[in-house]
Short mmCIF file of C-alpha atoms in Angstrom, two decimals:
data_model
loop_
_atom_site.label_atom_id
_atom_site.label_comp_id
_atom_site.label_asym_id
_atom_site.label_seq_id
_atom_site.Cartn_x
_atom_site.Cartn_y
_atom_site.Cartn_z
CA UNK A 1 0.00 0.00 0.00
CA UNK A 2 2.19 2.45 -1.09
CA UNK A 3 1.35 6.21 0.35
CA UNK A 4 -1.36 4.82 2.48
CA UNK A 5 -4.97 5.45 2.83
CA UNK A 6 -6.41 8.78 2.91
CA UNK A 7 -9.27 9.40 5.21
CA UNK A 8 -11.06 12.71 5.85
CA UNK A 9 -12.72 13.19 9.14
CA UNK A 10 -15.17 15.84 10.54
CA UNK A 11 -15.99 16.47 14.19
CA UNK A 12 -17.60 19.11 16.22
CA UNK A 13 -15.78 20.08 19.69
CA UNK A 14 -18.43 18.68 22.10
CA UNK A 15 -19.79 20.71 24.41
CA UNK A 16 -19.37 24.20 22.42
CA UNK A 17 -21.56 27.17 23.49
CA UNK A 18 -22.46 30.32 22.48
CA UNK A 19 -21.02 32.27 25.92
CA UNK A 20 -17.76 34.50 24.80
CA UNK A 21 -14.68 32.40 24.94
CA UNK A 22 -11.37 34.34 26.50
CA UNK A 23 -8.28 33.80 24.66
CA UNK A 24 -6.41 30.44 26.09
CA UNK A 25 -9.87 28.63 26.41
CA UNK A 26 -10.41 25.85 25.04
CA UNK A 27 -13.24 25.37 22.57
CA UNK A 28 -15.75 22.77 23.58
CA UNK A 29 -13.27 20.13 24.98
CA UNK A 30 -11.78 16.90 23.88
CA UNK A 31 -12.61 16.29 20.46
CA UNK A 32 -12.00 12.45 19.89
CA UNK A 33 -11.40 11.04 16.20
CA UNK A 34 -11.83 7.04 16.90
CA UNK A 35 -10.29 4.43 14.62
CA UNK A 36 -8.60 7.15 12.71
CA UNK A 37 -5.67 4.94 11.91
CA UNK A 38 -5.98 1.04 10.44
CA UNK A 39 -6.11 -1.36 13.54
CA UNK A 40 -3.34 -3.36 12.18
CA UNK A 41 -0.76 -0.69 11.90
CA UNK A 42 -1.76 2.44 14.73
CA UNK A 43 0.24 5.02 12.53
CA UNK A 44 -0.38 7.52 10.29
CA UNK A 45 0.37 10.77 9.19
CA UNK A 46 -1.80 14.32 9.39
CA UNK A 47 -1.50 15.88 6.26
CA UNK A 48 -4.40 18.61 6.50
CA UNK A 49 -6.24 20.77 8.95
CA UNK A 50 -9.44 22.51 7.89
CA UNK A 51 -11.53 24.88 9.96
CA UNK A 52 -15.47 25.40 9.12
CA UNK A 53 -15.93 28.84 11.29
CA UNK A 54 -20.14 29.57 10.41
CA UNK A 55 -19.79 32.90 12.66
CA UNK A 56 -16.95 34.31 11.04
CA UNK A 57 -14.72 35.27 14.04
CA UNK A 58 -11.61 34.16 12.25
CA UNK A 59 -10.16 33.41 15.59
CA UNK A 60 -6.43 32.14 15.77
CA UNK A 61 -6.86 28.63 17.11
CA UNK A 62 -4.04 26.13 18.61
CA UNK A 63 -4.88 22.31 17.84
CA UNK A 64 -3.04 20.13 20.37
CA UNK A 65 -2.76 16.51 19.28
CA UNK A 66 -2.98 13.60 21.48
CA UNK A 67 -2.50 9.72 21.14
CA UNK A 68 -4.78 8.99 24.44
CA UNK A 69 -7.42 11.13 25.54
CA UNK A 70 -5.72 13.81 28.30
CA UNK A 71 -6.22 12.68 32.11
CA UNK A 72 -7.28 16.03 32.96
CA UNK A 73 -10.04 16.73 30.97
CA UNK A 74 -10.52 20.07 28.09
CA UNK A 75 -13.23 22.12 29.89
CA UNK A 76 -15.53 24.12 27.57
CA UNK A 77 -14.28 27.73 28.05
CA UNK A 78 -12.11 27.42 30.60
CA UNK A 79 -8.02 27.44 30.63
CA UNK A 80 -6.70 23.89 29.54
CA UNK A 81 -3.71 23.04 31.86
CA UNK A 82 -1.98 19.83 30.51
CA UNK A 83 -1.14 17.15 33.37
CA UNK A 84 2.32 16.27 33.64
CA UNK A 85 1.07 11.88 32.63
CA UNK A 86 -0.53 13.64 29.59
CA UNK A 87 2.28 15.15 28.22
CA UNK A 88 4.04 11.46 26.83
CA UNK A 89 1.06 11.22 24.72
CA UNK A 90 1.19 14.21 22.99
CA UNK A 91 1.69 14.24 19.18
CA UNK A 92 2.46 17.20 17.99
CA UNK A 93 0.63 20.44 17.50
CA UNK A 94 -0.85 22.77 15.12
CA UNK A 95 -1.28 26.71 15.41
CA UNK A 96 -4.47 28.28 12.72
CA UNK A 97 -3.78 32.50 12.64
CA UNK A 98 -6.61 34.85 11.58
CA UNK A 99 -5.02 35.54 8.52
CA UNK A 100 -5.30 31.58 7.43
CA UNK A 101 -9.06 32.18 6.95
CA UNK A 102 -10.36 33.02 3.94
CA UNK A 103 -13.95 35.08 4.38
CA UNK A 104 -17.31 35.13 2.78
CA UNK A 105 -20.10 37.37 3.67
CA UNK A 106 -20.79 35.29 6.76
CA UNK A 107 -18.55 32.49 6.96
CA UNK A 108 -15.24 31.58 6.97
CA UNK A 109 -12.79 28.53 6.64
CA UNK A 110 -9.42 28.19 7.26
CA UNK A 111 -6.69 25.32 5.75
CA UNK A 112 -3.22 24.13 6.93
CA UNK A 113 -2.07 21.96 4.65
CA UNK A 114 1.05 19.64 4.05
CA UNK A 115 1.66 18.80 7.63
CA UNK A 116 2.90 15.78 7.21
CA UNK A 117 2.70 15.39 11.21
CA UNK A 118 3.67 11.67 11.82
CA UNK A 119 1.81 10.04 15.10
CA UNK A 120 1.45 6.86 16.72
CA UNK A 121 -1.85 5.79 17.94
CA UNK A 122 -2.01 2.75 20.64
CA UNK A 123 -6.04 2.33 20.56
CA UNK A 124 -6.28 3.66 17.09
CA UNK A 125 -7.93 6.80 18.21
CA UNK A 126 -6.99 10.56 17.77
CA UNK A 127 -7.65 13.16 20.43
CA UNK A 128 -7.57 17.12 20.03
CA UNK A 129 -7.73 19.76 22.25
CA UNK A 130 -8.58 22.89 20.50
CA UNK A 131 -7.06 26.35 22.62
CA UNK A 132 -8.37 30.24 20.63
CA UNK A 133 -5.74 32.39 21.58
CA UNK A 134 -8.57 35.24 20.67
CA UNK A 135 -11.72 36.13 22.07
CA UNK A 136 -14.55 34.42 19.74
CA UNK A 137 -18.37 34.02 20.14
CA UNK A 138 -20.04 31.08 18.21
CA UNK A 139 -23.83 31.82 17.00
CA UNK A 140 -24.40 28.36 17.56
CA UNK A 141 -22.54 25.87 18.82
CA UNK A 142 -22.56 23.94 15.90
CA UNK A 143 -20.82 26.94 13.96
CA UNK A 144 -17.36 25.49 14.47
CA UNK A 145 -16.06 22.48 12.68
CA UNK A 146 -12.65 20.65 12.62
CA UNK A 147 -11.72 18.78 9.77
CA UNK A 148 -8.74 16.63 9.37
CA UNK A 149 -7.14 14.70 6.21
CA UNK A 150 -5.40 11.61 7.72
CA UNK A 151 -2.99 9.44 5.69
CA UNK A 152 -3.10 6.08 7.08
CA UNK A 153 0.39 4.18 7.00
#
């Protein structure tokens, strides 16, 4: 299988509101992407981030990326403070500015590609913690969407 399998994936950060975030909160809380990678293997690559921003707040947004889901848990807008048994399973990170998006009248998306962020997943599973480092307010908390393009190896 040369290049591996590409898989796109789409999640919602659970728990999202439509209260004003302050920057360093995270957005809705753990976002898990299960069975992400092929069972047989547990490795892959992230080769694209995509953002799906319905409000239009353009907010720059830090993606940490983690191989188990972090012991101390991504509260909806509050500060995320990694625990110190958290930090081994972190795979790498990913940092969206405000001038990434590109705007329509009411909308906006944002796209980070050619990563190429290598990670090794035990239970298959993906977890992200999503951190604005702006102030943003959602419409609805649906209006925020994280999409990733996986290669699996």
């Amino acid at each position: 299988r040369a290049g591996g399998r590409l898989v796109q994936r789409a999640a919602y950060p659970p728990g999202m509101d439509t209260a004003a975030y302050a920057a360093n909160d995270v957005l809705g809380g753990t976002i898990p992407f299960t069975q992400i990678v092929r069972p047989d293997i547990l490795t892959g690559k992230l080769e694209a981030l995509r953002i799906i921003d319905l409000s239009a707040q353009n907010a720059e947004t830090d993606f940490f990326f983690f191989a188990l889901a972090p012991t101390s848990l991504a509260a909806n807008n509050a500060a995320f403070d990694m625990s110190d048994d958290t930090v081994p399973q972190y795979q790498g990170s990913v940092t969206v500015a405000a001038l990434d998006y590109d705007a329509g009248a009411d909308w906006s998306a944002a796209t980070i590609d050619n990563l190429r962020m290598s990670m090794v997943l035990p239970t298959g599973n993906l977890y992200v913690v999503a951190i604005t480092r702006a102030t943003p307010t959602y419409a609805t908390a649906a209006d925020f969407q994280l999409v990733l393009l996986f290669r699996q190896d």
